[in-house]
mmCIF file of C-alpha atoms in Angstrom:
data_model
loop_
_atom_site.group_PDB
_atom_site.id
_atom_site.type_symbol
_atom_site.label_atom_id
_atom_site.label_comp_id
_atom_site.label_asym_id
_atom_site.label_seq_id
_atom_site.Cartn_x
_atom_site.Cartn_y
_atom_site.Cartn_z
ATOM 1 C CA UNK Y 1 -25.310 -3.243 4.330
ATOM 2 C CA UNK Y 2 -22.488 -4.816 5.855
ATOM 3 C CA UNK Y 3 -18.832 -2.500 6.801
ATOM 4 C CA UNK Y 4 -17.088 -4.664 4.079
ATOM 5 C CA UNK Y 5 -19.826 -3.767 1.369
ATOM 6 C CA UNK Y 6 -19.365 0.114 1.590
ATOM 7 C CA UNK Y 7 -15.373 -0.361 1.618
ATOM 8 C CA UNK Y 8 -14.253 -3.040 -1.379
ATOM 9 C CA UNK Y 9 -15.679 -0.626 -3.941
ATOM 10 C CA UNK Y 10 -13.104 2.268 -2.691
ATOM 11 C CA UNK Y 11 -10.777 -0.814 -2.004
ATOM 12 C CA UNK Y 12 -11.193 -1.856 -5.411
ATOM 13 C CA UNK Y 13 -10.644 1.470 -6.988
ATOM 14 C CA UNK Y 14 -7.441 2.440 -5.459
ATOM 15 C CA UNK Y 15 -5.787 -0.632 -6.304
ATOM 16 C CA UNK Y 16 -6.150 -0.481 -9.830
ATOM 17 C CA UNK Y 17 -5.440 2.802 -9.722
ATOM 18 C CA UNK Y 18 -2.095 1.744 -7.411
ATOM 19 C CA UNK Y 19 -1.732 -1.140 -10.247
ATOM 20 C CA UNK Y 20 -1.406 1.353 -13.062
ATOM 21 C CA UNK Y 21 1.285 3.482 -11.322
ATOM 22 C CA UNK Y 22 3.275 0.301 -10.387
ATOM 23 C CA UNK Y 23 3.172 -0.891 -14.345
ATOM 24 C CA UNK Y 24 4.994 1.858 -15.097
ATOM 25 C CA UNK Y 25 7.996 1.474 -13.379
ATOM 26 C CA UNK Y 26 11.056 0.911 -14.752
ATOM 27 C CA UNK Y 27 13.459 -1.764 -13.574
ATOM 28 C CA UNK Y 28 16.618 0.322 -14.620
ATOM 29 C CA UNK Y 29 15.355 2.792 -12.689
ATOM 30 C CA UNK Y 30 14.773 0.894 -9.448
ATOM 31 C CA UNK Y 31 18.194 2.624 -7.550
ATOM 32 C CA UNK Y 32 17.111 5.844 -8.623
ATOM 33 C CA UNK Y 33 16.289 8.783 -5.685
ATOM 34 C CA UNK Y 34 15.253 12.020 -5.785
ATOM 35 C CA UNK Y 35 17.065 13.257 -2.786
ATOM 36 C CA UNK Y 36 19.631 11.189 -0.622
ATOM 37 C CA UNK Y 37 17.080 11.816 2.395
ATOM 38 C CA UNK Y 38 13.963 9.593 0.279
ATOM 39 C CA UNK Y 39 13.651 6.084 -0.715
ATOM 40 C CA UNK Y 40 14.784 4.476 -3.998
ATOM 41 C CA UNK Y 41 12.296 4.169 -6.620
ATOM 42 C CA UNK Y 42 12.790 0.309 -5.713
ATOM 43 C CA UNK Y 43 12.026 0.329 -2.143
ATOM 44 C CA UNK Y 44 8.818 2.775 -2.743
ATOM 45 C CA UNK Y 45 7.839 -0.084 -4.766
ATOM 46 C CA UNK Y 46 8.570 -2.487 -2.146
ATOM 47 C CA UNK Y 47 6.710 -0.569 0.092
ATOM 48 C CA UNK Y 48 3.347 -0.403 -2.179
ATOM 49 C CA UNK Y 49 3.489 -3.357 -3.073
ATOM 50 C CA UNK Y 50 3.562 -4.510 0.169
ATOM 51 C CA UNK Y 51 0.995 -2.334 2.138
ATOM 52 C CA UNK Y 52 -1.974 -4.328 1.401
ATOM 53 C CA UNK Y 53 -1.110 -6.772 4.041
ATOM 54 C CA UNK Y 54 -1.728 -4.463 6.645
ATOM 55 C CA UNK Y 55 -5.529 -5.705 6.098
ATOM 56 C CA UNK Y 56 -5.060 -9.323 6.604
ATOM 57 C CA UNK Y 57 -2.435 -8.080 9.641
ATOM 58 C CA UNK Y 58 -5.771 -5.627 11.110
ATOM 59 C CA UNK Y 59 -8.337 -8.400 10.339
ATOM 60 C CA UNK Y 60 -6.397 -11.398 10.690
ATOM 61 C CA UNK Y 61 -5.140 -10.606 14.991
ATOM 62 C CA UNK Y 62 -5.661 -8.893 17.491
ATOM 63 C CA UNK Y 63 -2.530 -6.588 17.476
ATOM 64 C CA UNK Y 64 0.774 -6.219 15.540
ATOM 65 C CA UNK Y 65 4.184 -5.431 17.162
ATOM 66 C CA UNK Y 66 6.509 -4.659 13.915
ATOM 67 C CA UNK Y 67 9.848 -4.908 16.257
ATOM 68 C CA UNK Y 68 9.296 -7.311 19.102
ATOM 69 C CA UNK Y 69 11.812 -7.258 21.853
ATOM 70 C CA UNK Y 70 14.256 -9.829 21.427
ATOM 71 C CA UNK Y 71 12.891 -10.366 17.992
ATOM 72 C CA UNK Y 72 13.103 -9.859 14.006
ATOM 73 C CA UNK Y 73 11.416 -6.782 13.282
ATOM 74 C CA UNK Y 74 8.756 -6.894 10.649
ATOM 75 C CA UNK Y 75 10.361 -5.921 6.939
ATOM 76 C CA UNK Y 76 9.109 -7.181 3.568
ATOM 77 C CA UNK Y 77 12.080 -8.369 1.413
ATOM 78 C CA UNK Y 78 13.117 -6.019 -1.411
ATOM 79 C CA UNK Y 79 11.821 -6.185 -4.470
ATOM 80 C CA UNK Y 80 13.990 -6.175 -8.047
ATOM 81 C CA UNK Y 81 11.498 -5.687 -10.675
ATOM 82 C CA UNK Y 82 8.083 -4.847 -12.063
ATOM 83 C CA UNK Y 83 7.583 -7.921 -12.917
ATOM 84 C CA UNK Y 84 8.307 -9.257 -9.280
ATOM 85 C CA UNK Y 85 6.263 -5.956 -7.658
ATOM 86 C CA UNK Y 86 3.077 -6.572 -9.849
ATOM 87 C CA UNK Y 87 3.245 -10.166 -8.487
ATOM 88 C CA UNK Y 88 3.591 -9.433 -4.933
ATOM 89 C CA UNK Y 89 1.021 -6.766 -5.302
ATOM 90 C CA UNK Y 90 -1.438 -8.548 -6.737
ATOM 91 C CA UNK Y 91 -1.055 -11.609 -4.348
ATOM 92 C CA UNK Y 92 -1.034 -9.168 -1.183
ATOM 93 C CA UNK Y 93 -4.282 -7.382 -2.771
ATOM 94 C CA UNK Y 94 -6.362 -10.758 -3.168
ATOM 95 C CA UNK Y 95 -5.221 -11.716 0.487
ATOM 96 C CA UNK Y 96 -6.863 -8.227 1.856
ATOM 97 C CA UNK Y 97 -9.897 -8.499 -0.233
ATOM 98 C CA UNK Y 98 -10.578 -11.207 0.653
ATOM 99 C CA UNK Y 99 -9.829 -10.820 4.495
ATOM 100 C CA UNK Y 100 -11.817 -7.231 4.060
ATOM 101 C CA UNK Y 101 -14.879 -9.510 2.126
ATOM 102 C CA UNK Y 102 -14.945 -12.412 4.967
ATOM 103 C CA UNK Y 103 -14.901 -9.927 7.936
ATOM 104 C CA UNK Y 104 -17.825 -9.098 10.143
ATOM 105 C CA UNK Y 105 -19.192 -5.774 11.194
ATOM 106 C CA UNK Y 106 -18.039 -6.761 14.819
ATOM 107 C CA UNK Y 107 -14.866 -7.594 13.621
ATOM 108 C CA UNK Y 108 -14.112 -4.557 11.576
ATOM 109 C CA UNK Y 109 -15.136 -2.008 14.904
ATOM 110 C CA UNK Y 110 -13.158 -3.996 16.753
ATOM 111 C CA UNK Y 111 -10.020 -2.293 18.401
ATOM 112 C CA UNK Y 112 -6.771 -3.731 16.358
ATOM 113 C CA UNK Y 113 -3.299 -2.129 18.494
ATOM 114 C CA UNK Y 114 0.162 -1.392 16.662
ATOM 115 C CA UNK Y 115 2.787 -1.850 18.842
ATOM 116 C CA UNK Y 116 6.813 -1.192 18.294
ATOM 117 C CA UNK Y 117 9.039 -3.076 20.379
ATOM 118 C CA UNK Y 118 5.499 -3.655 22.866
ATOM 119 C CA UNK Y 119 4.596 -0.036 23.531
ATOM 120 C CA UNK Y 120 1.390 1.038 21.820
ATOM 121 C CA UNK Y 121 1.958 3.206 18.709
ATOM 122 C CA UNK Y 122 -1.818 3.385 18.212
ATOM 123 C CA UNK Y 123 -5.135 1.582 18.729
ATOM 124 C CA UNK Y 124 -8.277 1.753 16.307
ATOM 125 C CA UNK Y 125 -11.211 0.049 14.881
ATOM 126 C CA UNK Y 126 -9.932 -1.927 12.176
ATOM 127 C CA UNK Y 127 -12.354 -0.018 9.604
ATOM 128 C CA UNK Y 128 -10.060 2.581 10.767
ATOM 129 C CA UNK Y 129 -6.908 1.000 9.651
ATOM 130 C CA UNK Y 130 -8.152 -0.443 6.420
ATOM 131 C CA UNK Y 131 -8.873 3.668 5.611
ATOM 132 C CA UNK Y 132 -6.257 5.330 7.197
ATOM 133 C CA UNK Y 133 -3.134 2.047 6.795
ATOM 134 C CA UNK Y 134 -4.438 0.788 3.627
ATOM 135 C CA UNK Y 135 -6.319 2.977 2.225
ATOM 136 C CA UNK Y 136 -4.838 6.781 2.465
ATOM 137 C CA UNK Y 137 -1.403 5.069 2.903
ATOM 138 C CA UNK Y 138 -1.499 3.261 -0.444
ATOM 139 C CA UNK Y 139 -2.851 6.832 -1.701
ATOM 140 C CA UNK Y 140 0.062 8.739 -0.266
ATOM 141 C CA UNK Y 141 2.743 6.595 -1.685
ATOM 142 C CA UNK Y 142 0.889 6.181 -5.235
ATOM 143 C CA UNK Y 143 1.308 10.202 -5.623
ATOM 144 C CA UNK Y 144 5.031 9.903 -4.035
ATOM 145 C CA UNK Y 145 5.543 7.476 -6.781
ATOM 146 C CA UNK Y 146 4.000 9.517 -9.611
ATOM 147 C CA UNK Y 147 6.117 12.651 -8.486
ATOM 148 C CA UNK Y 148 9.398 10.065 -9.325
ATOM 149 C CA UNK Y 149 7.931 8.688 -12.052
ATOM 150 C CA UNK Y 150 7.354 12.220 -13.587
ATOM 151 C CA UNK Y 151 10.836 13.363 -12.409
ATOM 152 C CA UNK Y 152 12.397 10.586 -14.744
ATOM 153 C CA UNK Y 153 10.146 11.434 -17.755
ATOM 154 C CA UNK Y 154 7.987 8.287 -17.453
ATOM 155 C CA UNK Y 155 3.956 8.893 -18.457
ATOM 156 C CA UNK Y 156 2.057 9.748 -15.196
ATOM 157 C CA UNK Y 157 -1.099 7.313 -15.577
ATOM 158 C CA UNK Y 158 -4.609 8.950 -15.039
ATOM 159 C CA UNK Y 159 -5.742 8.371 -11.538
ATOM 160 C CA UNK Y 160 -9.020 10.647 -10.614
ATOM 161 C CA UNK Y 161 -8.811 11.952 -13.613
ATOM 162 C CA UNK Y 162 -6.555 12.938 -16.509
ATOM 163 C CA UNK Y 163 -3.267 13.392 -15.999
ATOM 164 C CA UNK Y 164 -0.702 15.525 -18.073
ATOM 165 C CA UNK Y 165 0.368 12.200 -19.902
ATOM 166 C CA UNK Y 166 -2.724 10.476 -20.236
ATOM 167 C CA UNK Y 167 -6.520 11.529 -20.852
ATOM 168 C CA UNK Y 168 -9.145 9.515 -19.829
ATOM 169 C CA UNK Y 169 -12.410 10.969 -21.831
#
């Protein structure tokens, strides 16, 4: 069995488990924070939405550096509604299934580097990333994202199992 075989099925999974929590999102309540210190509901959002990509970035080259010296560092553009988040999600989810699905076993224990203005932030096989960037990332920030959608009274969707809002059986 190939590396990509044993990790689309978990891929799989936690997106439409990510999609679920992003449905329920309300655009009025994109500006809202918990605390001054976190993000806006908006740019959590954003930032789900968004994470996918860091497949086709770990598959796709041979190293990333998200603020090059001398250059634009790498930010995804804001996002201003469901509508547009579900979108962008679903596009950036395609693009790493795909780039997971087409990858070779070489290629995924293959050393992909992270760099920040060209020093080395880290350096792993890029099965590595997909688990601990994509993966546990996306996982992370889907709870984050519950915890402020149950803070504004919004249903908490069923995840692993049932939630308080939702059952699943």
């Amino acid at each position: 069995m190939r590396i990509c075989d044993t990790i689309l099925p978990e891929f799989d999974n936690e997106m439409a488990g990510t999609r679920r929590t992003l449905e329920r999102v309300a655009d009025d309540k994109f500006e809202w924070r918990p605390h001054p210190k976190s993000s806006t509901m908006g740019d959590l959002t954003t930032h789900l939405a968004n994470i996918p990509t860091w497949a086709v970035h770990a598959l796709g080259r041979d190293s990333l550096d998200i603020a090059p010296v001398g250059g634009e560092p790498l930010r995804a553009a804001p996002l201003h509604s469901r509508e547009e988040a579900l979108a962008t999600f679903d596009r950036n989810v395609a693009a790493a299934r795909e780039a997971i699905g087409a990858a070779s076993d070489e290629r995924m224990k293959g050393t992909w580097t992270l760099l920040h203005g060209g020093r080395t932030v880290l350096s792993l096989p890029r099965v590595a990333v997909l688990r601990g960037f994509v993966l546990n990332h996306t996982i992370h920030h889907r709870a984050q994202l519950g915890v402020y959608l149950r803070l504004n009274d919004i249903p908490v969707p069923s995840i692993y199992g049932p939630s308080a809002d939702e059952a699943i059986f």
